[in-house]
Short mmCIF file of C-alpha atoms in Angstrom, two decimals:
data_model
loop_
_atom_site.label_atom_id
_atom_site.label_comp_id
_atom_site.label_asym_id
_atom_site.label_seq_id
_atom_site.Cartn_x
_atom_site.Cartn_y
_atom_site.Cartn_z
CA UNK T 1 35.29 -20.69 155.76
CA UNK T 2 37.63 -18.45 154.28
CA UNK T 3 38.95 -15.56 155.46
CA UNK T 4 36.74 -13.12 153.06
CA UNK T 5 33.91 -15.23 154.90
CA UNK T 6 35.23 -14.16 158.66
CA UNK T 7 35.44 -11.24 157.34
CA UNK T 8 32.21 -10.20 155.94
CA UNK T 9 30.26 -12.67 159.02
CA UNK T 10 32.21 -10.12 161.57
CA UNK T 11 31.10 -6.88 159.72
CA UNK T 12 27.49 -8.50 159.60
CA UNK T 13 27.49 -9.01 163.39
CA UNK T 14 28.73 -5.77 164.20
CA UNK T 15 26.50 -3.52 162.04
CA UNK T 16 29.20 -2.77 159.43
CA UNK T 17 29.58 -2.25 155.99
CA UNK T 18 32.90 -3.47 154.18
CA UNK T 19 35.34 -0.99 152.93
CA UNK T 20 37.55 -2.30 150.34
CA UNK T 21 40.58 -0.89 148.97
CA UNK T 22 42.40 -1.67 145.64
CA UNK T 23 46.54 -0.97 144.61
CA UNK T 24 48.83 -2.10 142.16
CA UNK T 25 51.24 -4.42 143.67
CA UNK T 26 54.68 -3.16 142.59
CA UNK T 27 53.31 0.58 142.16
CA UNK T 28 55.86 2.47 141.91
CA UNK T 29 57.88 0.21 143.37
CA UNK T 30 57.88 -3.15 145.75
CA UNK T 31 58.60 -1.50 148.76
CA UNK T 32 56.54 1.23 148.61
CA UNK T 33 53.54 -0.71 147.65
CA UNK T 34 54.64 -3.08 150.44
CA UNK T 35 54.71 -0.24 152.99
CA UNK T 36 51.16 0.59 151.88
CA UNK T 37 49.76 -2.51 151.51
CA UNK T 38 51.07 -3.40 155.82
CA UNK T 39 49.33 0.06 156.29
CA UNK T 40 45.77 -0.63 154.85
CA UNK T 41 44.36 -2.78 158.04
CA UNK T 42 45.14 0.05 160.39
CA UNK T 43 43.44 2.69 158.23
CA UNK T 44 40.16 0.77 158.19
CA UNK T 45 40.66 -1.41 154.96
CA UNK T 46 38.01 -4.37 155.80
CA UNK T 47 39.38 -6.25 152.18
CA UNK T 48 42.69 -5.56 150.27
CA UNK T 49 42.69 -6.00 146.52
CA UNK T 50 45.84 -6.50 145.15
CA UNK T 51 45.92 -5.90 141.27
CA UNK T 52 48.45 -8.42 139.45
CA UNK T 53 50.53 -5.87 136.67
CA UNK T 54 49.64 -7.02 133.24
CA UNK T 55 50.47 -5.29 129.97
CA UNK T 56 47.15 -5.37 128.28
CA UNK T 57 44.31 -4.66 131.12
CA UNK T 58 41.21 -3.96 129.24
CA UNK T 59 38.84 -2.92 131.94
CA UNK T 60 40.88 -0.23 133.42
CA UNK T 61 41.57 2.87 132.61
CA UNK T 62 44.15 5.31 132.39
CA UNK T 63 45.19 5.26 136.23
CA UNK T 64 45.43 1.85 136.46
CA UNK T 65 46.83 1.13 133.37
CA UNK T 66 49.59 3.32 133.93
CA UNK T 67 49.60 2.39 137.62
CA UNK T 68 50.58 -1.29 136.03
CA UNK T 69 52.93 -0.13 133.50
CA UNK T 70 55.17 1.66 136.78
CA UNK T 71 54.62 -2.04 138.46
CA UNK T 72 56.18 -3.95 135.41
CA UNK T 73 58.90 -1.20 134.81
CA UNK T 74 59.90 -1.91 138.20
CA UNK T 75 60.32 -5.38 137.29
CA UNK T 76 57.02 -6.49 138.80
CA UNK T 77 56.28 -10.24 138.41
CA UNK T 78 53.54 -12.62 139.34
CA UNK T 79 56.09 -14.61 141.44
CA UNK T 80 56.71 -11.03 142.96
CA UNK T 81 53.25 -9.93 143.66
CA UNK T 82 52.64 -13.48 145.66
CA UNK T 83 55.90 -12.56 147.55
CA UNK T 84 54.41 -9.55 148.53
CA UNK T 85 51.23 -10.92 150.00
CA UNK T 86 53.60 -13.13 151.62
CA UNK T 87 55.62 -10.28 153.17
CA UNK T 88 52.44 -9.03 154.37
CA UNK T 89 51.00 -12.21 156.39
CA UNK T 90 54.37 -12.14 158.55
CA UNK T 91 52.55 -10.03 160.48
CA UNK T 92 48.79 -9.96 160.14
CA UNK T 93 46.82 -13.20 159.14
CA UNK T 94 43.48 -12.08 159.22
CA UNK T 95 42.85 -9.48 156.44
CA UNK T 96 41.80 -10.89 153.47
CA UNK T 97 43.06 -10.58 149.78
CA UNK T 98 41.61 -11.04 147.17
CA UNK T 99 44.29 -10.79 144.10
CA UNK T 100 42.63 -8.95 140.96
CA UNK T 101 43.82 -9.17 137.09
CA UNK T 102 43.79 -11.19 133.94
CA UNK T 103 44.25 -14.46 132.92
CA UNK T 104 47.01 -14.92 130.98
CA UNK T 105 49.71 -14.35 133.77
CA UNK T 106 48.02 -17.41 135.44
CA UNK T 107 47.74 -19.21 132.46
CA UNK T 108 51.30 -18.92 131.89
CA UNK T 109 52.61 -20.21 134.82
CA UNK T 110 50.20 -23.41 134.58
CA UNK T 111 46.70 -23.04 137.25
CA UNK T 112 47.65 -25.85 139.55
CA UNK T 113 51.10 -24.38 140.20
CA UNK T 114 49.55 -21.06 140.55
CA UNK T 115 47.00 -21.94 142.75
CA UNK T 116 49.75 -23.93 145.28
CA UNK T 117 51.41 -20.71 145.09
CA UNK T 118 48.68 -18.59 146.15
CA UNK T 119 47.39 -20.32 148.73
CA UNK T 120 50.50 -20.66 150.24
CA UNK T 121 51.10 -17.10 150.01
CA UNK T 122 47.82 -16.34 151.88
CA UNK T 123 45.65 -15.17 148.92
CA UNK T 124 41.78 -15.57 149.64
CA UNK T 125 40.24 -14.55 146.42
CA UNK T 126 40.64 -14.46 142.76
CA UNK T 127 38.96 -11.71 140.52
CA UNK T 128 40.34 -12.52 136.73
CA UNK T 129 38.31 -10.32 134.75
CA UNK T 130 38.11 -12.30 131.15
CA UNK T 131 37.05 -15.37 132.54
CA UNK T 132 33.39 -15.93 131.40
CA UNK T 133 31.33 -18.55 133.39
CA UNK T 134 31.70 -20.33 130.46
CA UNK T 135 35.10 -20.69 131.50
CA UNK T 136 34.48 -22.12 135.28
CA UNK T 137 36.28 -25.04 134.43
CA UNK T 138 39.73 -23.28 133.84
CA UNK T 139 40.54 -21.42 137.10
CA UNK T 140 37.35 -20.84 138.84
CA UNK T 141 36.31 -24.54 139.91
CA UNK T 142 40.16 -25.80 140.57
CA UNK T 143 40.16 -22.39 142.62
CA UNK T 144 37.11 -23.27 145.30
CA UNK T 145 38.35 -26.83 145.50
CA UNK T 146 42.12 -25.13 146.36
CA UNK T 147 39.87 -23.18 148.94
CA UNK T 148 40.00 -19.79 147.27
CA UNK T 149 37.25 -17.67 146.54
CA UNK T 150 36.19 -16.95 142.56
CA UNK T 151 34.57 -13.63 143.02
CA UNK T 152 32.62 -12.04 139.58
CA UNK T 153 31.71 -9.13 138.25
CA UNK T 154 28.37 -8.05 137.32
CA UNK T 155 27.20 -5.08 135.72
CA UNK T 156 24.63 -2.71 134.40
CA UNK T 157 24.32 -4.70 131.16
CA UNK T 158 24.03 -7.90 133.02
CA UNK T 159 20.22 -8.48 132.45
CA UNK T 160 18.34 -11.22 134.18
CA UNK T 161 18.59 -13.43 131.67
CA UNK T 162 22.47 -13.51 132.45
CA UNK T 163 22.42 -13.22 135.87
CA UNK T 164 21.90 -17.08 136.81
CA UNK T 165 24.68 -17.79 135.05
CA UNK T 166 27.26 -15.07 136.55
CA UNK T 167 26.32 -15.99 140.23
CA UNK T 168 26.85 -19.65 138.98
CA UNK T 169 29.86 -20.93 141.37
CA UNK T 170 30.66 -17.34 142.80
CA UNK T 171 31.70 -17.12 146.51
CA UNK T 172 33.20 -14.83 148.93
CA UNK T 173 31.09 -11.79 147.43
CA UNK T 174 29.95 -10.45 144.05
CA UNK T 175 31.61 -7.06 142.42
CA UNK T 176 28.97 -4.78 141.33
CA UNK T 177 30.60 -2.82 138.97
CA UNK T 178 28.67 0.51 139.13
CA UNK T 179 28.96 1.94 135.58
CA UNK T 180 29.07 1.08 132.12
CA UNK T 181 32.65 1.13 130.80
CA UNK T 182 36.26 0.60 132.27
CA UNK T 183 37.98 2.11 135.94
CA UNK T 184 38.05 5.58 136.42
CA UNK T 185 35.22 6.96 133.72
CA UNK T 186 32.70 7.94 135.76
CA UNK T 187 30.92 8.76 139.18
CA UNK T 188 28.97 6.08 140.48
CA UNK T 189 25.50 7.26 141.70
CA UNK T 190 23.65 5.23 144.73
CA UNK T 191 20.40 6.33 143.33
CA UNK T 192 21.41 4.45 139.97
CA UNK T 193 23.03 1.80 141.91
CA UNK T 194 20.46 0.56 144.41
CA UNK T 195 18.01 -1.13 142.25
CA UNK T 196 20.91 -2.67 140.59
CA UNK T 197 21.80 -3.81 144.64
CA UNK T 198 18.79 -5.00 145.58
CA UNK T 199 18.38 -7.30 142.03
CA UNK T 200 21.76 -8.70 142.31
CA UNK T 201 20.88 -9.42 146.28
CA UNK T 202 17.21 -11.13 145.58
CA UNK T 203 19.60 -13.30 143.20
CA UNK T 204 22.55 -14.49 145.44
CA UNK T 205 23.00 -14.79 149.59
CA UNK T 206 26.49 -12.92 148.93
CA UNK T 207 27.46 -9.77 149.68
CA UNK T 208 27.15 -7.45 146.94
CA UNK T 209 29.82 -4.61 147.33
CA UNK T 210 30.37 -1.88 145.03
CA UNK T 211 33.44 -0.93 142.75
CA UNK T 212 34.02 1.76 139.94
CA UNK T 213 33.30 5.33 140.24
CA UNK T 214 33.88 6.34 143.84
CA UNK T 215 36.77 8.86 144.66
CA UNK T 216 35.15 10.33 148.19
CA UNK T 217 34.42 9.63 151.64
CA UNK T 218 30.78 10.96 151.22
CA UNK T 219 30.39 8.71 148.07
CA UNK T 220 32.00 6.09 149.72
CA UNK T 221 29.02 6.37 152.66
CA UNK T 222 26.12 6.94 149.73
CA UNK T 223 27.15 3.90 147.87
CA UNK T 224 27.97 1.55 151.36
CA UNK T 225 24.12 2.96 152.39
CA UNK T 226 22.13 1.39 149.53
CA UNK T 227 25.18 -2.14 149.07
CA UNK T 228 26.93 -4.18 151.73
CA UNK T 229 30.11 -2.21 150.94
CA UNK T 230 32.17 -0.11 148.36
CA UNK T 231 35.05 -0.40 146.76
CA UNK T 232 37.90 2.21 146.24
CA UNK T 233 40.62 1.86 143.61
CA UNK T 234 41.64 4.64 140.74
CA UNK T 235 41.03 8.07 143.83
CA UNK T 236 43.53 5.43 145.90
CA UNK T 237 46.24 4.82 142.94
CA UNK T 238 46.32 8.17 141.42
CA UNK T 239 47.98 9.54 145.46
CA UNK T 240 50.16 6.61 145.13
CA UNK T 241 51.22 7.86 141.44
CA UNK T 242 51.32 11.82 142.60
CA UNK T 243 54.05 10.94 144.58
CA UNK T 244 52.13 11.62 147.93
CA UNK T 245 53.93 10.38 151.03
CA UNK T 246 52.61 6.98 152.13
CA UNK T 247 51.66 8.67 155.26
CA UNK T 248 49.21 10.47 153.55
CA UNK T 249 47.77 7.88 151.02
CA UNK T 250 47.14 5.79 154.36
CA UNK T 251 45.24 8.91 155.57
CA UNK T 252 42.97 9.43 152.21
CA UNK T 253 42.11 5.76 152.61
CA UNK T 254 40.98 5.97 156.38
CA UNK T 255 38.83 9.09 154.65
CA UNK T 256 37.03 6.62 152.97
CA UNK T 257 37.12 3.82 154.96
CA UNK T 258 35.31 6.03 157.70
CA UNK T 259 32.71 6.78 155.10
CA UNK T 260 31.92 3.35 154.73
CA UNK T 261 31.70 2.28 157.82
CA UNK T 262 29.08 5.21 158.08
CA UNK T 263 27.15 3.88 155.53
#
């Protein structure tokens, strides 16, 4: 069991929906995205995604591509970003992470080295966006086997037909992404987004928690209502890139977190 498992078993005994929270590791800077990252747990974060800077990230948009582009400016690495989740289980070894980005940074540095690295650095879970099922064989088979979760994406243009083939060897949980087109676009809308739930649920015995789209604590409670958790990213990244005192991102995120633990 990993520890996205623990965690989504101890929500399920206790009645809870899962808030998780996404940043740019390296935005602006390692230590402040350090300092937040220690501070997520304690505001209510359930699940910490940690985007990997790349230069070319074709499913965000402009807040997280320019959340990146600070991260690599600031001479933000791979080898950095796993240093950084390594900083962070000095002193708490319980909250998951799931690490979130592209391929070709893995790639580069060869998947079995990667994958030592990881785990040793107390990464969970892999989300690497353009990596089809076609491709399970890369990454996402030597990733269960190294004991890391290989969570995917679905979508509102994933059709039934697809479906099958997306939940093929998924684990942890599955990423709902709640509209069509990249990070940041557009609201998501639980009365769009429950049917979509429910399908994606009648389909897999994971979680299905919800990403894209939601900026506030009451959308964070709509969306956790009708999915077994949201997900909170661009509204979290665009404090971090306003210059707002760490203090105070910490407190936007407990916001939200509170909303989906209503939900």
């Amino acid at each position: 069991m990993t520890r996205i498992d623990a965690k989504f078993a101890e929500l399920k005994a206790a009645g809870k929906k899962a808030f998780v929270s996404y940043i740019m590791a390296g935005d602006p800077d390692y230590d402040t995205s350090l300092e937040v990252v220690k501070g997520l747990p304690g505001a209510g974060v359930d699940i910490i995604e940690l985007g990997l800077p790349f230069t070319d990230p074709m499913a965000d948009g402009t807040t997280i591509q320019l959340a990146g582009q600070r991260a690599l400016a600031s001479g933000m690495t791979l080898e950095r970003t796993l240093q950084l989740a390594t900083e962070f289980r000095k002193d708490d070894d319980t909250t998951p992470i799931v690490l979130m980005g592209y391929y070709n940074p893995i790639y580069n540095r060869g998947v079995e080295q990667f994958l030592t690295d990881a785990k040793a650095a107390g990464i969970d879970g892999l989300i690497v966006v353009d990596l089809p099922p076609e491709e399970d064989d890369e990454l996402c088979i030597p990733a269960q086997a190294a004991g890391l979760n290989f969570i995917r994406l679905a979508t509102p243009t994933t059709d039934d037909q697809r479906l099958p083939k997306v939940m093929q060897n998924t684990s942890g949980f599955v990423y709902y992404v709640s509209i069509t087109g990249i990070t940041g676009a557009a609201e998501a809308e639980a009365v769009d987004v429950a049917p979509e739930v429910a399908r994606i649920q009648a389909a897999s015995n994971l979680p299905v928690i919800v990403g894209f789209g939601i900026n506030t604590p009451e959308k964070s409670k709509a969306i956790a209502e009708v999915a077994d958790g949201a997900v909170v990213g661009s509204a979290i990244v665009s404090k971090i890139a306003s210059g707002t005192p760490v203090s105070e991102v910490l407190d936007f995120v407990r916001s939200l977190a509170d909303g989906a633990h209503q939900g």
